Every structure is written in structure tokens, then in C-alpha cells.
Amino acid sequence: MSDLVTQQLNNDPLLQRVLTTVGNERRPVIGGMTLQAKIGEGSTGAVYRAVHPEQKRDVAIKVMLFSDEKSQRFERFMTHAKSAMTAKSPNLVEILKVDTESGLIYLVSEFVNGINAEKHLATLKERLKPGMNEASLLDMCVSAATGLMAAHNANVLHLDLRPSSILISKGANAEFSFSHAKLCDLGQAYNEFIGRFLIGTAAQCGTPGYMSPEQAVGVEIPTKSSDVFSFGALMYALLVGQPPFGGLTIDDVLSATVYEEVGNVRTWRPDVSRATCKVIELCLRKNPAARIPDARVLLHALQIARDSLECSLDIQQAAVEEISALVKYDGPVEFPVEQHMPQQ
């Protein structure tokens, strides 16, 4: 570790409580693990790389910004982490431990050597490309949907899916392995079986531009189809280069999410197959009842689209029809605002 990195860690305000003498140096140590570098930060905390002393492998440690162990937020966080740990899949970032140290709340997960899909998109745009290659996108999304299905099978909803929620690992040759992508950060989790939010509330969870209409209006009971909507939104963004819903203010974005229809991806990316566009269309329907219902069906739809990608037009059209048949609904697709408004 360079002297500069060590100095940056030692000066990190979040880590002052856990500075410990290691050899002849002062270093931040959490859970017996010496932090090596900061690798990211967000609205809820910062993420650091460390080495697990027993497993002898790199791990990621997320240190939360809140630290009141007696608060309801702390209780919800601990419940969330334990619930999320029950979801197991090679396509989910594994949560190894959640604990406290010197008043800091932290979560240890496996370290993925790679980049998230949001940063990958930014790199593509710097090269003047509109978005991801369709085959790479579908390979990545099949992997991510497999992880989401594992979460749904454990009755855990993500509720904050966006491009940065997918980690693309690098293989031995330093090239991205889209077919081994992992879904990360069940940070706004809702346990469907328990029937309550584990972090935050309905009105607090999600990212504008990606959240579902029912989240945008603060509905109290989201469903697996809420995650499906966000998954379609991130697919749209990774192909087109921007989220499906925009506006000058957050209220504008939320209003567009509830009321405005999304244009066809092929308007901006005519090279994208109709089967992939059909998957996105069925994900982004306003009415939850009219969408692909859950991650299991979403995964099936994505696999159909991927398998038909390089086939004849007849086979591609058959794929569109097969994907359409996955949604057993023939009612209105508009969002039923009054039905989903929270009770006063």
C-alpha cells in the first residue's frame, strides 16, 4: 500500500474510531481486517477493500454513515442484512458478515474485481458509443436476473435496481466477463414474507428514473414486479445511454414515471432486436399486473431473447411472440393511480 493511500485512509473522518497500531503504523482495522483502500461511497456509507484474515481473500467492507445502535434504522439494517444473507447464488454478491466496531456499523461482502455497469456505460459514451452491445447486455442481464431470482426466492425484493447494481467481473485476461455478472447492494430491501421494509420506507426507496410507478407514488406494498420494472429501466439506460424517464426536477422525473409512456428502444438503437425490445416493453408497463411478474419469468424472457439474437427473422419473430405470451394479462396497461395511492 502506498504512503498516499495510507494517509488518505488515516484521514478519513469515518474511520477515526477504528485507527489501530499495526506494526509501526496507524491503520484502520475493522473486524480484525486492515483496510487497504476506499473503493466507493454513496448516500448510505463508504466501501473499502480489505483482506479476510481467515479466508485469505479480498473482501469489501461497507461502513454505514449512521451509527446509533439503539435506533430503529439500525434494527432495520441488521434485519435486512440477515435476510439478504439467506439469498444464495453465484450471481449475487455474497454477504459474509454484519457487525459493529467502536460504534461503527459495517457489512462484509465478497470483493468483485471489475466495474459496475454504470461505469462501463460511461466508458462507452466517452468512446462515442450510444450504449452497450446487445449480446453483452443480454449475457450480463441473464446473470443479474439469475441473482435477482435467488433474492425473490428468499422473499427479498431489491427495490433500488439501477446500472450500478450490476458488477461486471474481469477474467484472467483482464477482459470483462459479462456472463459472470453479479447483482449487488440489496440496500433498500423489503422482505415480502415478513411484509415490511427492512431499510427505509416505500416513499424513501429507489432511484428516480429507475423506480417503478408504485414506488414513485409511495405505495406501501411493492411486489416482485416493482423490481422487474426497474430491471427494464436499467436495460433501457444501458442500451440508449440514459434512463427511460427524465426531467428538470425529481418531481418531473417521478411524474414522467407514473404518466408518460416510454419510446421504443429501436427509435434510438435500430440495431437492437425486437425480442429484446419486447422484454423491455413488458418490464416497463405502468400497471404492475400487466408486467412480467417476477425474476423467474424475466430470466426466461431474457434467455429467449438471447437465444434468438443471431437467428433468422422468422425465429426472431417467434421469440417475440413467445416472450409476449409470458404475460397472462389483457387489461389496461396504464398505471391505476387511485388504486395505488397511499392511504392517508
PDB file of N, CA and C in Angstrom, residues 7 13 21 45 52 75 99 102 105 150 203 209 222 241-242 247 250 261-262 288 298 306 339:
ATOM      1  N   GLN A   7      -2.272   7.454   4.005  1.00  0.00           N
ATOM      2  CA  GLN A   7      -2.613   8.770   4.551  1.00  0.00           C
ATOM      3  C   GLN A   7      -4.076   9.106   4.317  1.00  0.00           C
ATOM      4  N   PRO A  13     -12.640  10.764   7.801  1.00  0.00           N
ATOM      5  CA  PRO A  13     -13.404  11.055   9.028  1.00  0.00           C
ATOM      6  C   PRO A  13     -14.213   9.871   9.539  1.00  0.00           C
ATOM      7  N   THR A  21      -2.789   0.650  15.936  1.00  0.00           N
ATOM      8  CA  THR A  21      -1.367   0.495  15.616  1.00  0.00           C
ATOM      9  C   THR A  21      -1.111  -0.890  15.048  1.00  0.00           C
ATOM     10  N   GLY A  45     -23.161   5.148   2.934  1.00  0.00           N
ATOM     11  CA  GLY A  45     -21.897   4.776   3.538  1.00  0.00           C
ATOM     12  C   GLY A  45     -20.773   4.708   2.529  1.00  0.00           C
ATOM     13  N   HIS A  52      -9.577 -10.718   4.199  1.00  0.00           N
ATOM     14  CA  HIS A  52     -10.161 -11.523   5.277  1.00  0.00           C
ATOM     15  C   HIS A  52      -9.055 -12.379   5.898  1.00  0.00           C
ATOM     16  N   GLU A  75     -31.845  -1.321  13.686  1.00  0.00           N
ATOM     17  CA  GLU A  75     -32.547  -2.599  13.765  1.00  0.00           C
ATOM     18  C   GLU A  75     -32.985  -3.067  12.387  1.00  0.00           C
ATOM     19  N   ASP A  99     -21.841  -6.505  11.439  1.00  0.00           N
ATOM     20  CA  ASP A  99     -21.476  -6.371  12.848  1.00  0.00           C
ATOM     21  C   ASP A  99     -21.225  -4.889  13.164  1.00  0.00           C
ATOM     22  N   SER A 102     -16.540  -0.334  17.499  1.00  0.00           N
ATOM     23  CA  SER A 102     -16.310   1.010  18.043  1.00  0.00           C
ATOM     24  C   SER A 102     -17.429   1.971  17.651  1.00  0.00           C
ATOM     25  N   ILE A 105     -21.172   0.699  12.229  1.00  0.00           N
ATOM     26  CA  ILE A 105     -21.911  -0.445  11.703  1.00  0.00           C
ATOM     27  C   ILE A 105     -21.313  -0.799  10.349  1.00  0.00           C
ATOM     28  N   ALA A 150     -32.808 -15.458  -7.194  1.00  0.00           N
ATOM     29  CA  ALA A 150     -32.424 -16.026  -5.895  1.00  0.00           C
ATOM     30  C   ALA A 150     -32.927 -15.151  -4.755  1.00  0.00           C
ATOM     31  N   ALA A 203     -41.737   5.255   0.325  1.00  0.00           N
ATOM     32  CA  ALA A 203     -41.516   6.577  -0.255  1.00  0.00           C
ATOM     33  C   ALA A 203     -40.034   6.941  -0.309  1.00  0.00           C
ATOM     34  N   GLY A 209     -36.053   7.790 -11.983  1.00  0.00           N
ATOM     35  CA  GLY A 209     -35.631   7.420 -13.324  1.00  0.00           C
ATOM     36  C   GLY A 209     -35.607   5.923 -13.516  1.00  0.00           C
ATOM     37  N   PRO A 222     -44.996  -2.924  -2.224  1.00  0.00           N
ATOM     38  CA  PRO A 222     -44.392  -3.237  -3.519  1.00  0.00           C
ATOM     39  C   PRO A 222     -44.402  -4.749  -3.737  1.00  0.00           C
ATOM     40  N   GLY A 241     -28.352   4.894 -23.351  1.00  0.00           N
ATOM     41  CA  GLY A 241     -27.406   5.843 -22.785  1.00  0.00           C
ATOM     42  C   GLY A 241     -27.986   6.760 -21.745  1.00  0.00           C
ATOM     43  N   GLN A 242     -29.281   6.637 -21.458  1.00  0.00           N
ATOM     44  CA  GLN A 242     -29.921   7.453 -20.428  1.00  0.00           C
ATOM     45  C   GLN A 242     -31.162   6.725 -19.920  1.00  0.00           C
ATOM     46  N   GLY A 247     -36.306  14.599 -16.474  1.00  0.00           N
ATOM     47  CA  GLY A 247     -36.991  15.843 -16.144  1.00  0.00           C
ATOM     48  C   GLY A 247     -36.030  16.802 -15.473  1.00  0.00           C
ATOM     49  N   ILE A 250     -36.713  16.320  -9.600  1.00  0.00           N
ATOM     50  CA  ILE A 250     -37.085  14.963  -9.190  1.00  0.00           C
ATOM     51  C   ILE A 250     -38.583  14.754  -9.358  1.00  0.00           C
ATOM     52  N   GLU A 261     -45.428   7.617 -21.350  1.00  0.00           N
ATOM     53  CA  GLU A 261     -45.032   6.360 -21.970  1.00  0.00           C
ATOM     54  C   GLU A 261     -43.575   6.433 -22.423  1.00  0.00           C
ATOM     55  N   VAL A 262     -42.940   5.283 -22.494  1.00  0.00           N
ATOM     56  CA  VAL A 262     -41.548   5.191 -22.906  1.00  0.00           C
ATOM     57  C   VAL A 262     -41.476   4.920 -24.403  1.00  0.00           C
ATOM     58  N   PRO A 288     -48.673  -2.726 -12.702  1.00  0.00           N
ATOM     59  CA  PRO A 288     -47.929  -3.907 -12.249  1.00  0.00           C
ATOM     60  C   PRO A 288     -48.526  -5.219 -12.741  1.00  0.00           C
ATOM     61  N   LEU A 298     -38.820 -13.194 -15.878  1.00  0.00           N
ATOM     62  CA  LEU A 298     -37.896 -12.272 -16.538  1.00  0.00           C
ATOM     63  C   LEU A 298     -36.686 -13.020 -17.079  1.00  0.00           C
ATOM     64  N   ARG A 306     -31.926 -13.847 -25.882  1.00  0.00           N
ATOM     65  CA  ARG A 306     -30.503 -14.125 -26.157  1.00  0.00           C
ATOM     66  C   ARG A 306     -30.349 -15.264 -27.156  1.00  0.00           C
ATOM     67  N   GLN A 339     -55.805   3.600  -7.296  1.00  0.00           N
ATOM     68  CA  GLN A 339     -55.720   2.314  -6.617  1.00  0.00           C
ATOM     69  C   GLN A 339     -54.419   2.178  -5.815  1.00  0.00           C
TER      70      GLN A 339
END
